[in-house]
Coordinates of C-alpha atoms and ligand atoms in Angstrom, one line a residue:
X1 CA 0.0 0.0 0.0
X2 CA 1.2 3.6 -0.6
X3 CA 0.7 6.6 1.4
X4 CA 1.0 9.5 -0.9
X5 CA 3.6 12.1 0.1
X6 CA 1.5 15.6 -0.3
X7 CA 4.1 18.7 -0.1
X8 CA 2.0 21.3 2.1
X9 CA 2.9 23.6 -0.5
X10 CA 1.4 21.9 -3.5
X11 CA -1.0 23.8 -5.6
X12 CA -2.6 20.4 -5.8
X13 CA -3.0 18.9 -2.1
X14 CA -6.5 18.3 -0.5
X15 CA -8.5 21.0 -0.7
X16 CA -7.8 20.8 -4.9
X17 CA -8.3 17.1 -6.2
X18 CA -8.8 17.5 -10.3
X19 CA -10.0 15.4 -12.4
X20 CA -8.1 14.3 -15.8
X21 CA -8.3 11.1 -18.0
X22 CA -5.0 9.6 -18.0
X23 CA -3.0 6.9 -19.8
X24 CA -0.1 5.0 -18.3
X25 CA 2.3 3.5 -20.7
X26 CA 0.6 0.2 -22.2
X27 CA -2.7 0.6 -21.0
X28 CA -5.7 2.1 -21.6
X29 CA -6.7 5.7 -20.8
X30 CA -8.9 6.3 -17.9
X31 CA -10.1 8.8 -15.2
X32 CA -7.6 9.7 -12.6
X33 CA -7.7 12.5 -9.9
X34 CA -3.9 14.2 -9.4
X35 CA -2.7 14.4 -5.9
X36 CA 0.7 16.4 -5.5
X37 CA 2.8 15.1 -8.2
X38 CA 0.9 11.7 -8.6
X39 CA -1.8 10.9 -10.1
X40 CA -4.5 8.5 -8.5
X41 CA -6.3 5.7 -10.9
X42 CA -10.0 6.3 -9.8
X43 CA -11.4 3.5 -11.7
X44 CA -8.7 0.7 -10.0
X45 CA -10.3 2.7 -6.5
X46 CA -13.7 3.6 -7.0
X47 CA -16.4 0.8 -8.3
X48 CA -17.9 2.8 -10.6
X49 CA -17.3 2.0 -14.8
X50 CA -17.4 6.2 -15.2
X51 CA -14.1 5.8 -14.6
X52 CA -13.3 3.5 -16.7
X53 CA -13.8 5.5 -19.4
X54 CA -12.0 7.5 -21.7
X55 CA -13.6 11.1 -21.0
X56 CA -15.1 12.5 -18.1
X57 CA -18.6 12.8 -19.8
X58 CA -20.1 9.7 -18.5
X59 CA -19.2 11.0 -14.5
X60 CA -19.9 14.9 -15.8
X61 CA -23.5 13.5 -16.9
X62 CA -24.3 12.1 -13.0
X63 CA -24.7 15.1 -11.5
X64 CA -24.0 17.6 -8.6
X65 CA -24.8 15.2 -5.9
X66 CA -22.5 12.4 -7.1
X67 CA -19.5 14.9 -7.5
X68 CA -20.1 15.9 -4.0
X69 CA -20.2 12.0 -2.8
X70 CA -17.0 11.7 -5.2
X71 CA -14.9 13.9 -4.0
X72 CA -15.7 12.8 -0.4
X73 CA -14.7 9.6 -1.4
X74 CA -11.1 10.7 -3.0
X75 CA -10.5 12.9 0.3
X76 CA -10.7 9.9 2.5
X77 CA -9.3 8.0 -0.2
X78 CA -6.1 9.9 -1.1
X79 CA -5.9 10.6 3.3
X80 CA -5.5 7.0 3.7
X81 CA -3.5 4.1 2.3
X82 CA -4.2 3.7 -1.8
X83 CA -3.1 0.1 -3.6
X84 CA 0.3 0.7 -5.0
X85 CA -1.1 -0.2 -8.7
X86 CA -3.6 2.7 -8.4
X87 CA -0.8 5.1 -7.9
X88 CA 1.4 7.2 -11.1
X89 CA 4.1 9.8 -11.4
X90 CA 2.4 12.5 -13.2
X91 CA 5.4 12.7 -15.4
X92 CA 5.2 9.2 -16.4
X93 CA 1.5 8.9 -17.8
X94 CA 0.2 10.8 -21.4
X95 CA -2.4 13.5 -20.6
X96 CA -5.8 13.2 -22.9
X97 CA -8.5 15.6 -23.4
X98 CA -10.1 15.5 -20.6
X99 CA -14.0 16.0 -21.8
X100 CA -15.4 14.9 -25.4
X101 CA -16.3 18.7 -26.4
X102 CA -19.9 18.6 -27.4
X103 CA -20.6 22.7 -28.4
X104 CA -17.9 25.0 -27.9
X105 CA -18.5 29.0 -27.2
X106 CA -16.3 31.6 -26.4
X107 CA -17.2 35.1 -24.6
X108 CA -15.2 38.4 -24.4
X109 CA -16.0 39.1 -21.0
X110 CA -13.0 41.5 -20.2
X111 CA -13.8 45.2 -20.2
X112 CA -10.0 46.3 -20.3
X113 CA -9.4 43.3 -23.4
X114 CA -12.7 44.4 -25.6
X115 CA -11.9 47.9 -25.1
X116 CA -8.1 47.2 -26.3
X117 CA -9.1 45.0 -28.8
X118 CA -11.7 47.7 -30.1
X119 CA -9.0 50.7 -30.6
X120 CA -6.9 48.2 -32.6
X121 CA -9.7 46.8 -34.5
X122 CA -11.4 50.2 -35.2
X123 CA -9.6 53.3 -34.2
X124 CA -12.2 55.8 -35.2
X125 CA -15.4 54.5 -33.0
X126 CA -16.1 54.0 -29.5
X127 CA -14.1 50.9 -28.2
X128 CA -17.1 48.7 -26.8
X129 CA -19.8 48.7 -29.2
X130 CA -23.4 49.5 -27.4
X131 CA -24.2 45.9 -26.9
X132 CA -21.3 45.0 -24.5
X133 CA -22.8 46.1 -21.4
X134 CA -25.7 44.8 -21.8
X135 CA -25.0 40.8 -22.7
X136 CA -21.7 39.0 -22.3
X137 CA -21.0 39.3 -25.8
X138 CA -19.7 35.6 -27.8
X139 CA -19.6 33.5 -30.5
X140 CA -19.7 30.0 -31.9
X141 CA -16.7 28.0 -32.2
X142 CA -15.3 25.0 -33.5
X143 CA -15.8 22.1 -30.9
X144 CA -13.7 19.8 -33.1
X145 CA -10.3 21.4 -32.7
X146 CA -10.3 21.8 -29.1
X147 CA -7.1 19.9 -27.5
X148 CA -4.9 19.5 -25.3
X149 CA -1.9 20.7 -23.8
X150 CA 0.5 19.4 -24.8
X151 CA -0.6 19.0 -28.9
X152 CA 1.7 20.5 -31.2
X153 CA -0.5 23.7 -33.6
X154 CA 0.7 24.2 -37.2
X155 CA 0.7 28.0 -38.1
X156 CA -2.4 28.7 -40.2
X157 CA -2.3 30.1 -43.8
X158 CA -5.7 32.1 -44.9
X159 CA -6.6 35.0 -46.6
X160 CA -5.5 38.2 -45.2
X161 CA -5.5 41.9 -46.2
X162 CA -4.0 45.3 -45.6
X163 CA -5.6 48.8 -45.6
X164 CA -2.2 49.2 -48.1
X165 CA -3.4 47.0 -50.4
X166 CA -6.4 46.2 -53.1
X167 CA -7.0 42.5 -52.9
X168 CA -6.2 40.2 -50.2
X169 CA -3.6 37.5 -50.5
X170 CA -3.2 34.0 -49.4
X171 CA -0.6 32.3 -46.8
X172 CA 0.5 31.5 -43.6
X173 CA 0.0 33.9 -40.6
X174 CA 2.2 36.4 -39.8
X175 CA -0.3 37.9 -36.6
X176 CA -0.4 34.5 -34.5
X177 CA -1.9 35.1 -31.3
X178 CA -2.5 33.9 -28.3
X179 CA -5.7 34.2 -25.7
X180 CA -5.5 33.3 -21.9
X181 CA -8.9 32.3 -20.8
X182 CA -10.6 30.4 -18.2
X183 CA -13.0 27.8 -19.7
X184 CA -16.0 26.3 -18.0
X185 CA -17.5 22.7 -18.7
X186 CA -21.4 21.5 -18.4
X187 CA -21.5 18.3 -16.6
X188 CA -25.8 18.2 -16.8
X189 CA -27.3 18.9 -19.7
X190 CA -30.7 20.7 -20.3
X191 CA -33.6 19.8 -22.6
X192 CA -34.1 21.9 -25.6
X193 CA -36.5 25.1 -24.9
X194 CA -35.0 24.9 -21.0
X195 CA -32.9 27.5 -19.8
X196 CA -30.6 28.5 -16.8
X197 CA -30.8 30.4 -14.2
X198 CA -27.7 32.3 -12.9
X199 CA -27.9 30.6 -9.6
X200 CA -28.2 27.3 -11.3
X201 CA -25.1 27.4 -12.6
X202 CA -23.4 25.0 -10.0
X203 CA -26.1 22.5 -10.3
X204 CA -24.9 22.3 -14.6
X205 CA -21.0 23.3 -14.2
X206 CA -18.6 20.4 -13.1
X207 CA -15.4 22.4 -13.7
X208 CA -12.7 24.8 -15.0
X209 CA -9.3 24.5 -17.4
X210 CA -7.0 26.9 -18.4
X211 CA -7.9 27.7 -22.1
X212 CA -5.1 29.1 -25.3
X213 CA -7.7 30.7 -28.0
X214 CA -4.8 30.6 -30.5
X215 CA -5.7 33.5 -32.8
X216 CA -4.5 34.6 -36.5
X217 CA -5.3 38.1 -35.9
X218 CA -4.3 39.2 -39.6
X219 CA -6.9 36.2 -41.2
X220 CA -9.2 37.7 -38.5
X221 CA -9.2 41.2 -39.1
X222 CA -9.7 40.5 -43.0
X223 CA -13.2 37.8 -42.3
X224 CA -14.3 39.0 -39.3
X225 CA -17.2 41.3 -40.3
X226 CA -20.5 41.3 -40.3
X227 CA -20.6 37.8 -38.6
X228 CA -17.6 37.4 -36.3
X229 CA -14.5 35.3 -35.9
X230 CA -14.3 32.4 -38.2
X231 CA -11.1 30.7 -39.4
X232 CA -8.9 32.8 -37.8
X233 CA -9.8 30.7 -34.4
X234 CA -11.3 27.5 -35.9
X235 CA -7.6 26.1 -36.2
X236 CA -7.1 25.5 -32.7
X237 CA -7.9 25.9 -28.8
X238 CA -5.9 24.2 -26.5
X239 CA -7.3 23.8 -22.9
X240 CA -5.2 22.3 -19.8
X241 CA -5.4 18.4 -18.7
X242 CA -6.9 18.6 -15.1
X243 CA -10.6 19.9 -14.9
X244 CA -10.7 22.0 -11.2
X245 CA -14.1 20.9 -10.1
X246 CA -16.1 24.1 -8.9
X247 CA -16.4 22.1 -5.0
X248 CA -12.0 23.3 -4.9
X249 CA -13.3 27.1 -5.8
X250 CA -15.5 28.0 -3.0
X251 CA -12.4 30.5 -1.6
X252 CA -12.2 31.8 -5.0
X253 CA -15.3 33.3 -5.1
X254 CA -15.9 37.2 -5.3
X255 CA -18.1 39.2 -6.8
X256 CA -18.0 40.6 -10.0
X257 CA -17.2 44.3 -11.0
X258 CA -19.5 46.4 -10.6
X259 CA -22.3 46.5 -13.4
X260 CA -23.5 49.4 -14.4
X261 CA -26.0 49.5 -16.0
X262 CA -28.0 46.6 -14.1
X263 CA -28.3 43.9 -16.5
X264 CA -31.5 42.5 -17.3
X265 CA -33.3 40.4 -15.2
X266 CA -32.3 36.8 -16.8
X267 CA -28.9 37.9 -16.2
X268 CA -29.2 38.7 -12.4
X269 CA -28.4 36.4 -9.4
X270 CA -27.9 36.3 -6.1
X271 CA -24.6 33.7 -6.0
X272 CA -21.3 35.2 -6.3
X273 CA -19.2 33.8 -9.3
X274 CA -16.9 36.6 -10.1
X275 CA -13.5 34.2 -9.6
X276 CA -10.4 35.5 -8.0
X277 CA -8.0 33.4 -10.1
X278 CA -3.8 34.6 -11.2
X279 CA -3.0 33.3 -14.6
X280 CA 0.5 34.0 -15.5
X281 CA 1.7 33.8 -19.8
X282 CA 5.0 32.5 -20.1
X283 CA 7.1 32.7 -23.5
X284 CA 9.1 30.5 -24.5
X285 CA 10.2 29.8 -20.2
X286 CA 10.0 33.6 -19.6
X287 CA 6.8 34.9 -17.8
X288 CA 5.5 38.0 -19.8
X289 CA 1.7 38.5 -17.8
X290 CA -0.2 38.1 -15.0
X291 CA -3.3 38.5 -16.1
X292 CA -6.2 38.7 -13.0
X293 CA -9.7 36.7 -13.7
X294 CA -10.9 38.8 -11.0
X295 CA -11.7 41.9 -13.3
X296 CA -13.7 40.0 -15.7
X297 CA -16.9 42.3 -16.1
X298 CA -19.4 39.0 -16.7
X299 CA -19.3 36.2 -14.6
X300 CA -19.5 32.5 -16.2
X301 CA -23.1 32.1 -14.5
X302 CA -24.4 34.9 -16.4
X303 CA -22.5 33.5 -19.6
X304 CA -24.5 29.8 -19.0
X305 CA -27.3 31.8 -18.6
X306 CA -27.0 33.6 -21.6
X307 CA -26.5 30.8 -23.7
X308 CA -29.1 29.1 -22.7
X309 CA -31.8 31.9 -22.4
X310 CA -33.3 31.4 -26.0
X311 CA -34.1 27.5 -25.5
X312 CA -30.8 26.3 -26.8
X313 CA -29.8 23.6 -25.3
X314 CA -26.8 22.7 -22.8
X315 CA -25.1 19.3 -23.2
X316 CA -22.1 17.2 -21.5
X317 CA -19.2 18.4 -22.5
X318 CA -19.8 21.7 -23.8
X319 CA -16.7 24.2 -22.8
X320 CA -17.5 28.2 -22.9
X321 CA -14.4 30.0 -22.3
X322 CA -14.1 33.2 -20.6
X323 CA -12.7 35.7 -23.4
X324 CA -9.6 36.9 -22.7
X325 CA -8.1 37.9 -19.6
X326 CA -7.0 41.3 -19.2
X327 CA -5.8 43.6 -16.4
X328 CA -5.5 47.1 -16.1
X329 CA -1.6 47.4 -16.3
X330 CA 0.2 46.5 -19.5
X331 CA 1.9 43.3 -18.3
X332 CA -1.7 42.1 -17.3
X333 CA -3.1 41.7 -20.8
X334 CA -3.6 38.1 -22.1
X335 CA -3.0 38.9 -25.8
X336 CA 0.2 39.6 -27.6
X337 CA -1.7 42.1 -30.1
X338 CA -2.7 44.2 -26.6
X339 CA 0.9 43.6 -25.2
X340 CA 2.5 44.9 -28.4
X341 CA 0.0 47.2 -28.6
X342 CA -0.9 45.4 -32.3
X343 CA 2.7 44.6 -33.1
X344 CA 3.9 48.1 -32.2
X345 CA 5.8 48.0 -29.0
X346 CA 7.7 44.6 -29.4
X347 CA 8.1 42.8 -25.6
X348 CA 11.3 41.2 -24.4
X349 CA 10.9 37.7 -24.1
X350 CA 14.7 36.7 -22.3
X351 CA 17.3 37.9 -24.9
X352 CA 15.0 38.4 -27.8
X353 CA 11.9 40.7 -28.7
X354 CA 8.7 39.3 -29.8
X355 CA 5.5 41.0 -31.4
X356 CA 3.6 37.9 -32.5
X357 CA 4.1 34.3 -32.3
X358 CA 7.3 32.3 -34.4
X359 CA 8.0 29.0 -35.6
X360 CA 9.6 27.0 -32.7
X361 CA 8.0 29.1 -29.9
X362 CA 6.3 27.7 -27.1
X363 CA 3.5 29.4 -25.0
X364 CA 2.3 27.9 -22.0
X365 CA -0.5 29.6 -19.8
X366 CA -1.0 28.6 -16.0
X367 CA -3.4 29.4 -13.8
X368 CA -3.7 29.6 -9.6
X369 CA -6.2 30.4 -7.0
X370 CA -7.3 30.3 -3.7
X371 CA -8.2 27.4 -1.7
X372 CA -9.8 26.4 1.2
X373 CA -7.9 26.7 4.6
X374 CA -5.5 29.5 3.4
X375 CA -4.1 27.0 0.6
X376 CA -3.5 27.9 -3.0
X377 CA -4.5 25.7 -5.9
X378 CA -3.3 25.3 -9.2
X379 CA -5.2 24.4 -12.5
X380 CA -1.4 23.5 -14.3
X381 CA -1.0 24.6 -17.4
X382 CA -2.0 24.8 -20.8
X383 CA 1.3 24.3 -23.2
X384 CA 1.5 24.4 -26.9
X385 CA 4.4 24.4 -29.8
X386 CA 4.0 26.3 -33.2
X387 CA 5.2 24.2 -35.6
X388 CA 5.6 26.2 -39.3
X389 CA 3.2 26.2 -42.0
X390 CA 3.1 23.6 -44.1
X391 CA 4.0 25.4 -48.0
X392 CA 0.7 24.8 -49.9
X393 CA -1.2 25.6 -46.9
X394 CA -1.7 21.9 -46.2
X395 CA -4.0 21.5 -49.0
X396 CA -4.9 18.2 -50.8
X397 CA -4.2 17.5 -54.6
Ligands
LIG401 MN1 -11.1 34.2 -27.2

């Protein structure tokens, strides 16, 4: 038997317990929970063929009551002795996507990004266009190219166009981006024509990942109107392995910003889900932003409940992400094109200056918060390489 060895530092002790699906090498990937550095096989301790399985889904789809019993479970479990069989190195197993992504949505729920990201985008109007205090403003994306940390991204090639020029031309990206986001992930689904109530939220939401909205800003900027972001995001969004069930955020919770003006009725609540949570952006190994959740202007109940206020409905699996995370300060903003100030004011990243994203680089965005009995927590991290274009813009003959 093994008693685990839980640093009382750890961002992943007790009061954290994550979910992920793991695969040690030569078997078959399954659920695990991570404890410190090791990761626990739930299905080897817990009689129950959820865990068996290759997603969380099938355990998302029990419910808020069975996560509570759960995690009860894996507290005394992980607190006592574990079979020696049921117990991994987290460096020694392959991470999988944690969730089979069933609809994908991504908000822009940051007052300091959409007002950035509005100056660069169009310089002569007001910043935040008149709907973005009244609704968390978001968009469709492509569940399908979700993955996980870890997963190599080829640059994209697309379309893209100057004011300088006439006629757009086609190839890869020379604007890659990145987003740091939070992403939130319905366990309970909801009949089509149901909707949510903001103070629902925790009875549908199992948990949270760090999410990378990679972003071809140059592709976007040419598509993006009159419907919104397209190809320039469809390529990729890579979340984090380990799903931070919302029973490990209770000390996290704050309130939003103040809203002003009062948002309608569907989108008002008495539950606090403004989220103190620190992500940091490193570069390559070199931290260049901290970006705080804890300004986000919209909280993720009043996303859910947005989403599902015209009847459409929630299912397992689906992941909305936050928007990107801005701060106030500079080296708070969660996008290169805000750090650069759109490729303007190039960054040091260690010996070298970067405005967007190059061939070789690697991004990883981490995330921490605050647990139960003074602790911290971590959510890991969300890494990814950029891996060049491939010449014909990977097209078939
Ligand atoms: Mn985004």
């Amino acid at each position: 038997m093994t008693v685990l060895d839980i640093p009382p530092d750890s961002l992943f002790g007790l009061e954290n317990l994550p979910y992920g699906v793991f695969q040690p090498r030569g078997s078959a990937p399954r659920v695990g929970v991570r404890v410190g550095d090791s990761v626990v096989d739930l299905a080897a301790e817990l009689g129950d063929a959820v865990f068996a399985e290759s997603t969380l889904n099938p355990f998302m789809a029990q419910g808020r009551g069975r996560w509570t019993e759960v995690r009860q479970q894996v507290t005394e479990l992980v607190r006592g002795d574990i079979t020696d069989t049921a117990v991994f190195a987290v460096d020694e197993v392959t991470m999988h996507l944690p969730v089979a992504v069933a609809d994908y949505v991504d908000f822009y729920a940051s007052e300091n990004h959409a007002t950035n990201l509005g100056r660069l985008f169009r310089p002569d109007s007001a910043p935040l266009m008149p709907n973005w205090k009244h609704l968390p403003v978001g968009y469709h994306g492509r569940s399908s190219t979700v993955i996980v940390s870890g997963t190599d991204v080829v640059r994209p090639c697309g379309q893209r166009k100057t004011p300088e020029t006439d006629s757009p031309v086609f190839g890869p990206s020379r604007r890659l981006d990145i987003e740091a986001e939070m992403g939130f992930i319905v366990g309970v689904p909801t009949q089509l024509g149901q909707t949510i109530a903001p103070d629902r939220f925790a009875e549908h939401v199992f948990g949270v990942v760090v999410v990378n909205d990679w972003s071809a800003r140059d592709i976007q900027a040419w598509e993006y109107v009159p419907l919104g972001p397209f190809l320039g995001k469809s390529f990729a969004t890579s979340i984090s392995p380990w799903v931070v069930p919302l029973d490990a955020l209770e000390a996290a919770r704050i309130d939003t910003p103040a809203q002003d003006p009062e948002p309608l009725p569907y989108l008002r609540g008495q539950e606090k889900w403004g989220l103190d949570i620190d992500l940091e952006v490193e570069w390559n190994g070199h931290v260049v932003s901290r970006p705080p959740y804890s300004q986000m202007y919209w909280s993720p109940a009043q996303m859910l409940a947005h989403i599902t206020i015209n009847g459409a409905t929630a299912s397992t699996g689906d992941l909305f992400a936050s928007g990107t995370v801005s701060g106030r300060e500079k080296n708070q903003r969660g996008a290169f094109i805000e750090l650069t100030w759109g490729g303007k004011e190039p960054v040091k990243v260690g010996n070298h200056t970067r405005t967007f994203v190059e061939d070789g680089d690697e991004i990883s965005i981490s995330a921490t918060a605050p647990g139960t009995n003074g602790t911290r927590i971590g959510f890991g991290e969300v890494r990814t390489r950029i891996l060049p274009a491939t010449a014909d813009g990977g097209q078939e003959e």
